[in-house]
Amino acid sequence: MSKTKSKGGQGTPATVALTQAKADFTLHPYDHDPNAQAYGEEAADALGVPYERIFKTLVAETEAGLAVAVVPVAGKLDLKAFAAALKGKRAAMADAAKVERVTGYVVGGISPLGQRKRLPTVVDASALEFETIYFSAGRRGLQIETAPANLVRLTQAVTAPIAKG
């Protein structure tokens, strides 16, 4: 995998974070359908990547405030397991408008990297089973492929089994 510098207007806070960290990554642009509802599945289908390797970024409200969950698009976030991974008892999905304000990204293009405010992050343990994983580069129609260790290191994430079926 080669390091891809941002070019052609594809630079985002997420790609800047990877570049500054000298992490290897590849950008994968695709044509985003504005009518798509399932952004992760759309990316997987467009790029021909199994759903298990494309990860979606979700933001939930915990007792301690907002936190980020990174789970495969093939599954759903187990809110109880997510809260437990953060040493809490409860979590609920956060309001989309609040998430966009805090992260600086739009829903469907939220990257776990380069957010306006660093939030506690939990990456589903299944990510570690792959040499590389895909996740949003910070806008709809653009995915980052990198080693899961890069994501964990740069977000200072905890890894735990937080996805369900």
PDB file of C-alpha atoms in Angstrom:
ATOM      1  CA  MET A   1       0.000   0.000   0.000  1.00  0.00           C
ATOM      2  CA  SER A   2       1.358   3.376  -0.871  1.00  0.00           C
ATOM      3  CA  LYS A   3       1.033   6.612   0.935  1.00  0.00           C
ATOM      4  CA  THR A   4      -1.330   8.811  -0.990  1.00  0.00           C
ATOM      5  CA  LYS A   5      -0.912  12.528  -0.709  1.00  0.00           C
ATOM      6  CA  SER A   6      -4.077  14.538  -0.918  1.00  0.00           C
ATOM      7  CA  LYS A   7      -4.518  15.698  -4.465  1.00  0.00           C
ATOM      8  CA  GLY A   8      -7.367  16.568  -6.737  1.00  0.00           C
ATOM      9  CA  GLY A   9      -9.285  18.245  -3.934  1.00  0.00           C
ATOM     10  CA  GLN A  10      -9.460  15.040  -1.917  1.00  0.00           C
ATOM     11  CA  GLY A  11      -7.673  16.353   1.155  1.00  0.00           C
ATOM     12  CA  THR A  12      -9.760  16.092   4.313  1.00  0.00           C
ATOM     13  CA  PRO A  13      -8.877  16.437   8.000  1.00  0.00           C
ATOM     14  CA  ALA A  14      -8.699  12.610   8.080  1.00  0.00           C
ATOM     15  CA  THR A  15      -6.175  12.380   5.236  1.00  0.00           C
ATOM     16  CA  VAL A  16      -4.175  15.225   6.773  1.00  0.00           C
ATOM     17  CA  ALA A  17      -4.036  13.317  10.092  1.00  0.00           C
ATOM     18  CA  LEU A  18      -2.739  10.173   8.360  1.00  0.00           C
ATOM     19  CA  THR A  19      -0.210  12.125   6.294  1.00  0.00           C
ATOM     20  CA  GLN A  20       1.101  14.014   9.336  1.00  0.00           C
ATOM     21  CA  ALA A  21       1.430  10.709  11.213  1.00  0.00           C
ATOM     22  CA  LYS A  22       3.400   9.287   8.261  1.00  0.00           C
ATOM     23  CA  ALA A  23       0.935   6.383   8.099  1.00  0.00           C
ATOM     24  CA  ASP A  24       0.513   4.404   4.886  1.00  0.00           C
ATOM     25  CA  PHE A  25      -2.961   4.671   3.391  1.00  0.00           C
ATOM     26  CA  THR A  26      -4.758   4.561   0.078  1.00  0.00           C
ATOM     27  CA  LEU A  27      -7.718   6.705  -0.933  1.00  0.00           C
ATOM     28  CA  HIS A  28     -10.622   5.056  -2.740  1.00  0.00           C
ATOM     29  CA  PRO A  29     -13.023   7.531  -4.348  1.00  0.00           C
ATOM     30  CA  TYR A  30     -16.345   6.329  -5.733  1.00  0.00           C
ATOM     31  CA  ASP A  31     -19.457   7.929  -7.174  1.00  0.00           C
ATOM     32  CA  HIS A  32     -21.792   8.654  -4.262  1.00  0.00           C
ATOM     33  CA  ASP A  33     -25.514   8.364  -4.964  1.00  0.00           C
ATOM     34  CA  PRO A  34     -27.253  11.283  -3.184  1.00  0.00           C
ATOM     35  CA  ASN A  35     -30.287   9.027  -2.662  1.00  0.00           C
ATOM     36  CA  ALA A  36     -28.291   6.342  -0.838  1.00  0.00           C
ATOM     37  CA  GLN A  37     -29.377   5.729   2.742  1.00  0.00           C
ATOM     38  CA  ALA A  38     -26.848   3.055   3.740  1.00  0.00           C
ATOM     39  CA  TYR A  39     -23.556   4.857   3.110  1.00  0.00           C
ATOM     40  CA  GLY A  40     -21.254   2.027   4.204  1.00  0.00           C
ATOM     41  CA  GLU A  41     -23.020  -0.570   2.103  1.00  0.00           C
ATOM     42  CA  GLU A  42     -22.947   1.837  -0.844  1.00  0.00           C
ATOM     43  CA  ALA A  43     -19.160   2.211  -0.442  1.00  0.00           C
ATOM     44  CA  ALA A  44     -18.650  -1.551  -0.171  1.00  0.00           C
ATOM     45  CA  ASP A  45     -20.728  -2.230  -3.277  1.00  0.00           C
ATOM     46  CA  ALA A  46     -19.063   0.571  -5.280  1.00  0.00           C
ATOM     47  CA  LEU A  47     -15.550  -0.564  -4.336  1.00  0.00           C
ATOM     48  CA  GLY A  48     -16.215  -4.319  -4.483  1.00  0.00           C
ATOM     49  CA  VAL A  49     -15.083  -4.793  -0.882  1.00  0.00           C
ATOM     50  CA  PRO A  50     -16.727  -7.261   1.541  1.00  0.00           C
ATOM     51  CA  TYR A  51     -19.022  -5.564   4.093  1.00  0.00           C
ATOM     52  CA  GLU A  52     -16.880  -6.965   6.932  1.00  0.00           C
ATOM     53  CA  ARG A  53     -13.886  -4.820   5.809  1.00  0.00           C
ATOM     54  CA  ILE A  54     -15.752  -1.505   5.478  1.00  0.00           C
ATOM     55  CA  PHE A  55     -16.231   0.187   8.820  1.00  0.00           C
ATOM     56  CA  LYS A  56     -18.777   2.845   9.676  1.00  0.00           C
ATOM     57  CA  THR A  57     -18.226   5.611  12.195  1.00  0.00           C
ATOM     58  CA  LEU A  58     -21.055   6.069  14.665  1.00  0.00           C
ATOM     59  CA  VAL A  59     -21.271   8.566  17.506  1.00  0.00           C
ATOM     60  CA  ALA A  60     -23.135   7.786  20.699  1.00  0.00           C
ATOM     61  CA  GLU A  61     -23.930   9.660  23.880  1.00  0.00           C
ATOM     62  CA  THR A  62     -22.528   8.041  27.049  1.00  0.00           C
ATOM     63  CA  GLU A  63     -22.608   9.112  30.688  1.00  0.00           C
ATOM     64  CA  ALA A  64     -19.243  10.807  30.061  1.00  0.00           C
ATOM     65  CA  GLY A  65     -20.364  12.547  26.841  1.00  0.00           C
ATOM     66  CA  LEU A  66     -20.000  11.771  23.146  1.00  0.00           C
ATOM     67  CA  ALA A  67     -17.881   8.825  22.016  1.00  0.00           C
ATOM     68  CA  VAL A  68     -17.078   7.211  18.668  1.00  0.00           C
ATOM     69  CA  ALA A  69     -17.778   3.605  17.678  1.00  0.00           C
ATOM     70  CA  VAL A  70     -16.156   2.094  14.588  1.00  0.00           C
ATOM     71  CA  VAL A  71     -17.981  -1.061  13.502  1.00  0.00           C
ATOM     72  CA  PRO A  72     -18.269  -3.121  10.303  1.00  0.00           C
ATOM     73  CA  VAL A  73     -21.120  -2.070   8.016  1.00  0.00           C
ATOM     74  CA  ALA A  74     -22.111  -5.757   8.057  1.00  0.00           C
ATOM     75  CA  GLY A  75     -23.270  -5.392  11.675  1.00  0.00           C
ATOM     76  CA  LYS A  76     -24.904  -3.083  14.175  1.00  0.00           C
ATOM     77  CA  LEU A  77     -23.465  -1.336  17.207  1.00  0.00           C
ATOM     78  CA  ASP A  78     -24.133  -3.154  20.481  1.00  0.00           C
ATOM     79  CA  LEU A  79     -24.709  -0.092  22.679  1.00  0.00           C
ATOM     80  CA  LYS A  80     -24.353  -2.060  25.922  1.00  0.00           C
ATOM     81  CA  ALA A  81     -20.993  -3.552  24.858  1.00  0.00           C
ATOM     82  CA  PHE A  82     -19.885  -0.116  23.618  1.00  0.00           C
ATOM     83  CA  ALA A  83     -20.721   1.508  26.967  1.00  0.00           C
ATOM     84  CA  ALA A  84     -18.928  -1.309  28.813  1.00  0.00           C
ATOM     85  CA  ALA A  85     -15.811  -0.845  26.647  1.00  0.00           C
ATOM     86  CA  LEU A  86     -15.758   2.776  27.847  1.00  0.00           C
ATOM     87  CA  LYS A  87     -16.293   1.661  31.450  1.00  0.00           C
ATOM     88  CA  GLY A  88     -19.850   2.978  31.432  1.00  0.00           C
ATOM     89  CA  LYS A  89     -23.308   1.523  31.815  1.00  0.00           C
ATOM     90  CA  ARG A  90     -25.370   3.141  29.057  1.00  0.00           C
ATOM     91  CA  ALA A  91     -25.054   4.591  25.590  1.00  0.00           C
ATOM     92  CA  ALA A  92     -27.562   5.897  23.063  1.00  0.00           C
ATOM     93  CA  MET A  93     -27.101   7.085  19.507  1.00  0.00           C
ATOM     94  CA  ALA A  94     -26.332  10.800  19.433  1.00  0.00           C
ATOM     95  CA  ASP A  95     -28.387  13.439  17.639  1.00  0.00           C
ATOM     96  CA  ALA A  96     -27.157  13.825  14.036  1.00  0.00           C
ATOM     97  CA  ALA A  97     -27.013  17.641  14.135  1.00  0.00           C
ATOM     98  CA  LYS A  98     -24.942  17.538  17.338  1.00  0.00           C
ATOM     99  CA  VAL A  99     -22.626  14.911  15.825  1.00  0.00           C
ATOM    100  CA  GLU A 100     -22.030  17.045  12.728  1.00  0.00           C
ATOM    101  CA  ARG A 101     -21.310  20.115  14.893  1.00  0.00           C
ATOM    102  CA  VAL A 102     -18.850  18.291  17.168  1.00  0.00           C
ATOM    103  CA  THR A 103     -17.026  16.218  14.522  1.00  0.00           C
ATOM    104  CA  GLY A 104     -16.997  18.744  11.692  1.00  0.00           C
ATOM    105  CA  TYR A 105     -18.208  16.074   9.270  1.00  0.00           C
ATOM    106  CA  VAL A 106     -21.603  15.377   7.675  1.00  0.00           C
ATOM    107  CA  VAL A 107     -23.523  12.190   8.425  1.00  0.00           C
ATOM    108  CA  GLY A 108     -22.494   9.580   5.874  1.00  0.00           C
ATOM    109  CA  GLY A 109     -19.021  11.100   5.686  1.00  0.00           C
ATOM    110  CA  ILE A 110     -17.943  11.030   9.327  1.00  0.00           C
ATOM    111  CA  SER A 111     -14.392   9.811   9.699  1.00  0.00           C
ATOM    112  CA  PRO A 112     -12.995   8.575  13.004  1.00  0.00           C
ATOM    113  CA  LEU A 113      -9.879  10.645  12.162  1.00  0.00           C
ATOM    114  CA  GLY A 114      -9.488  14.415  12.039  1.00  0.00           C
ATOM    115  CA  GLN A 115     -12.561  15.307  14.038  1.00  0.00           C
ATOM    116  CA  ARG A 116     -12.850  18.830  15.448  1.00  0.00           C
ATOM    117  CA  LYS A 117     -12.780  17.455  18.979  1.00  0.00           C
ATOM    118  CA  ARG A 118     -11.011  14.220  19.883  1.00  0.00           C
ATOM    119  CA  LEU A 119     -13.628  11.883  21.285  1.00  0.00           C
ATOM    120  CA  PRO A 120     -13.103   8.586  23.107  1.00  0.00           C
ATOM    121  CA  THR A 121     -13.104   5.900  20.428  1.00  0.00           C
ATOM    122  CA  VAL A 122     -13.809   2.169  20.406  1.00  0.00           C
ATOM    123  CA  VAL A 123     -12.918   0.112  17.332  1.00  0.00           C
ATOM    124  CA  ASP A 124     -14.651  -3.245  16.960  1.00  0.00           C
ATOM    125  CA  ALA A 125     -12.162  -6.048  17.610  1.00  0.00           C
ATOM    126  CA  SER A 126     -12.991  -7.645  14.234  1.00  0.00           C
ATOM    127  CA  ALA A 127     -10.946  -4.882  12.544  1.00  0.00           C
ATOM    128  CA  LEU A 128      -7.781  -6.517  13.854  1.00  0.00           C
ATOM    129  CA  GLU A 129      -8.498  -9.641  11.775  1.00  0.00           C
ATOM    130  CA  PHE A 130      -7.693  -7.772   8.547  1.00  0.00           C
ATOM    131  CA  GLU A 131      -4.431  -6.513   7.116  1.00  0.00           C
ATOM    132  CA  THR A 132      -6.262  -3.361   6.016  1.00  0.00           C
ATOM    133  CA  ILE A 133      -9.707  -1.914   6.625  1.00  0.00           C
ATOM    134  CA  TYR A 134     -11.732   0.814   4.941  1.00  0.00           C
ATOM    135  CA  PHE A 135     -13.518   3.737   6.590  1.00  0.00           C
ATOM    136  CA  SER A 136     -14.747   7.183   5.614  1.00  0.00           C
ATOM    137  CA  ALA A 137     -12.111   9.691   4.593  1.00  0.00           C
ATOM    138  CA  GLY A 138     -14.335  12.512   5.777  1.00  0.00           C
ATOM    139  CA  ARG A 139     -16.800  12.935   2.963  1.00  0.00           C
ATOM    140  CA  ARG A 140     -19.349  10.856   1.128  1.00  0.00           C
ATOM    141  CA  GLY A 141     -17.784   9.078  -1.840  1.00  0.00           C
ATOM    142  CA  LEU A 142     -14.279   8.733  -0.399  1.00  0.00           C
ATOM    143  CA  GLN A 143     -12.885   5.854   1.662  1.00  0.00           C
ATOM    144  CA  ILE A 144      -9.502   5.406   3.337  1.00  0.00           C
ATOM    145  CA  GLU A 145      -7.799   2.014   3.323  1.00  0.00           C
ATOM    146  CA  THR A 146      -5.162   1.545   6.000  1.00  0.00           C
ATOM    147  CA  ALA A 147      -3.947  -0.935   8.608  1.00  0.00           C
ATOM    148  CA  PRO A 148      -6.303  -1.147  11.590  1.00  0.00           C
ATOM    149  CA  ALA A 149      -3.311  -0.443  13.852  1.00  0.00           C
ATOM    150  CA  ASN A 150      -3.011   3.026  12.270  1.00  0.00           C
ATOM    151  CA  LEU A 151      -6.635   3.813  13.104  1.00  0.00           C
ATOM    152  CA  VAL A 152      -6.289   2.523  16.667  1.00  0.00           C
ATOM    153  CA  ARG A 153      -3.049   4.429  17.240  1.00  0.00           C
ATOM    154  CA  LEU A 154      -4.205   7.747  15.779  1.00  0.00           C
ATOM    155  CA  THR A 155      -7.549   7.768  17.592  1.00  0.00           C
ATOM    156  CA  GLN A 156      -6.042   6.297  20.784  1.00  0.00           C
ATOM    157  CA  ALA A 157      -8.872   3.786  20.562  1.00  0.00           C
ATOM    158  CA  VAL A 158      -9.831   0.874  22.733  1.00  0.00           C
ATOM    159  CA  THR A 159     -10.605  -2.314  20.807  1.00  0.00           C
ATOM    160  CA  ALA A 160     -13.505  -4.468  21.982  1.00  0.00           C
ATOM    161  CA  PRO A 161     -16.254  -6.663  20.513  1.00  0.00           C
ATOM    162  CA  ILE A 162     -18.902  -3.947  20.076  1.00  0.00           C
ATOM    163  CA  ALA A 163     -20.662  -5.126  16.899  1.00  0.00           C
ATOM    164  CA  LYS A 164     -23.555  -7.546  16.729  1.00  0.00           C
ATOM    165  CA  GLY A 165     -24.898  -9.600  13.838  1.00  0.00           C
TER     166      GLY A 165
END
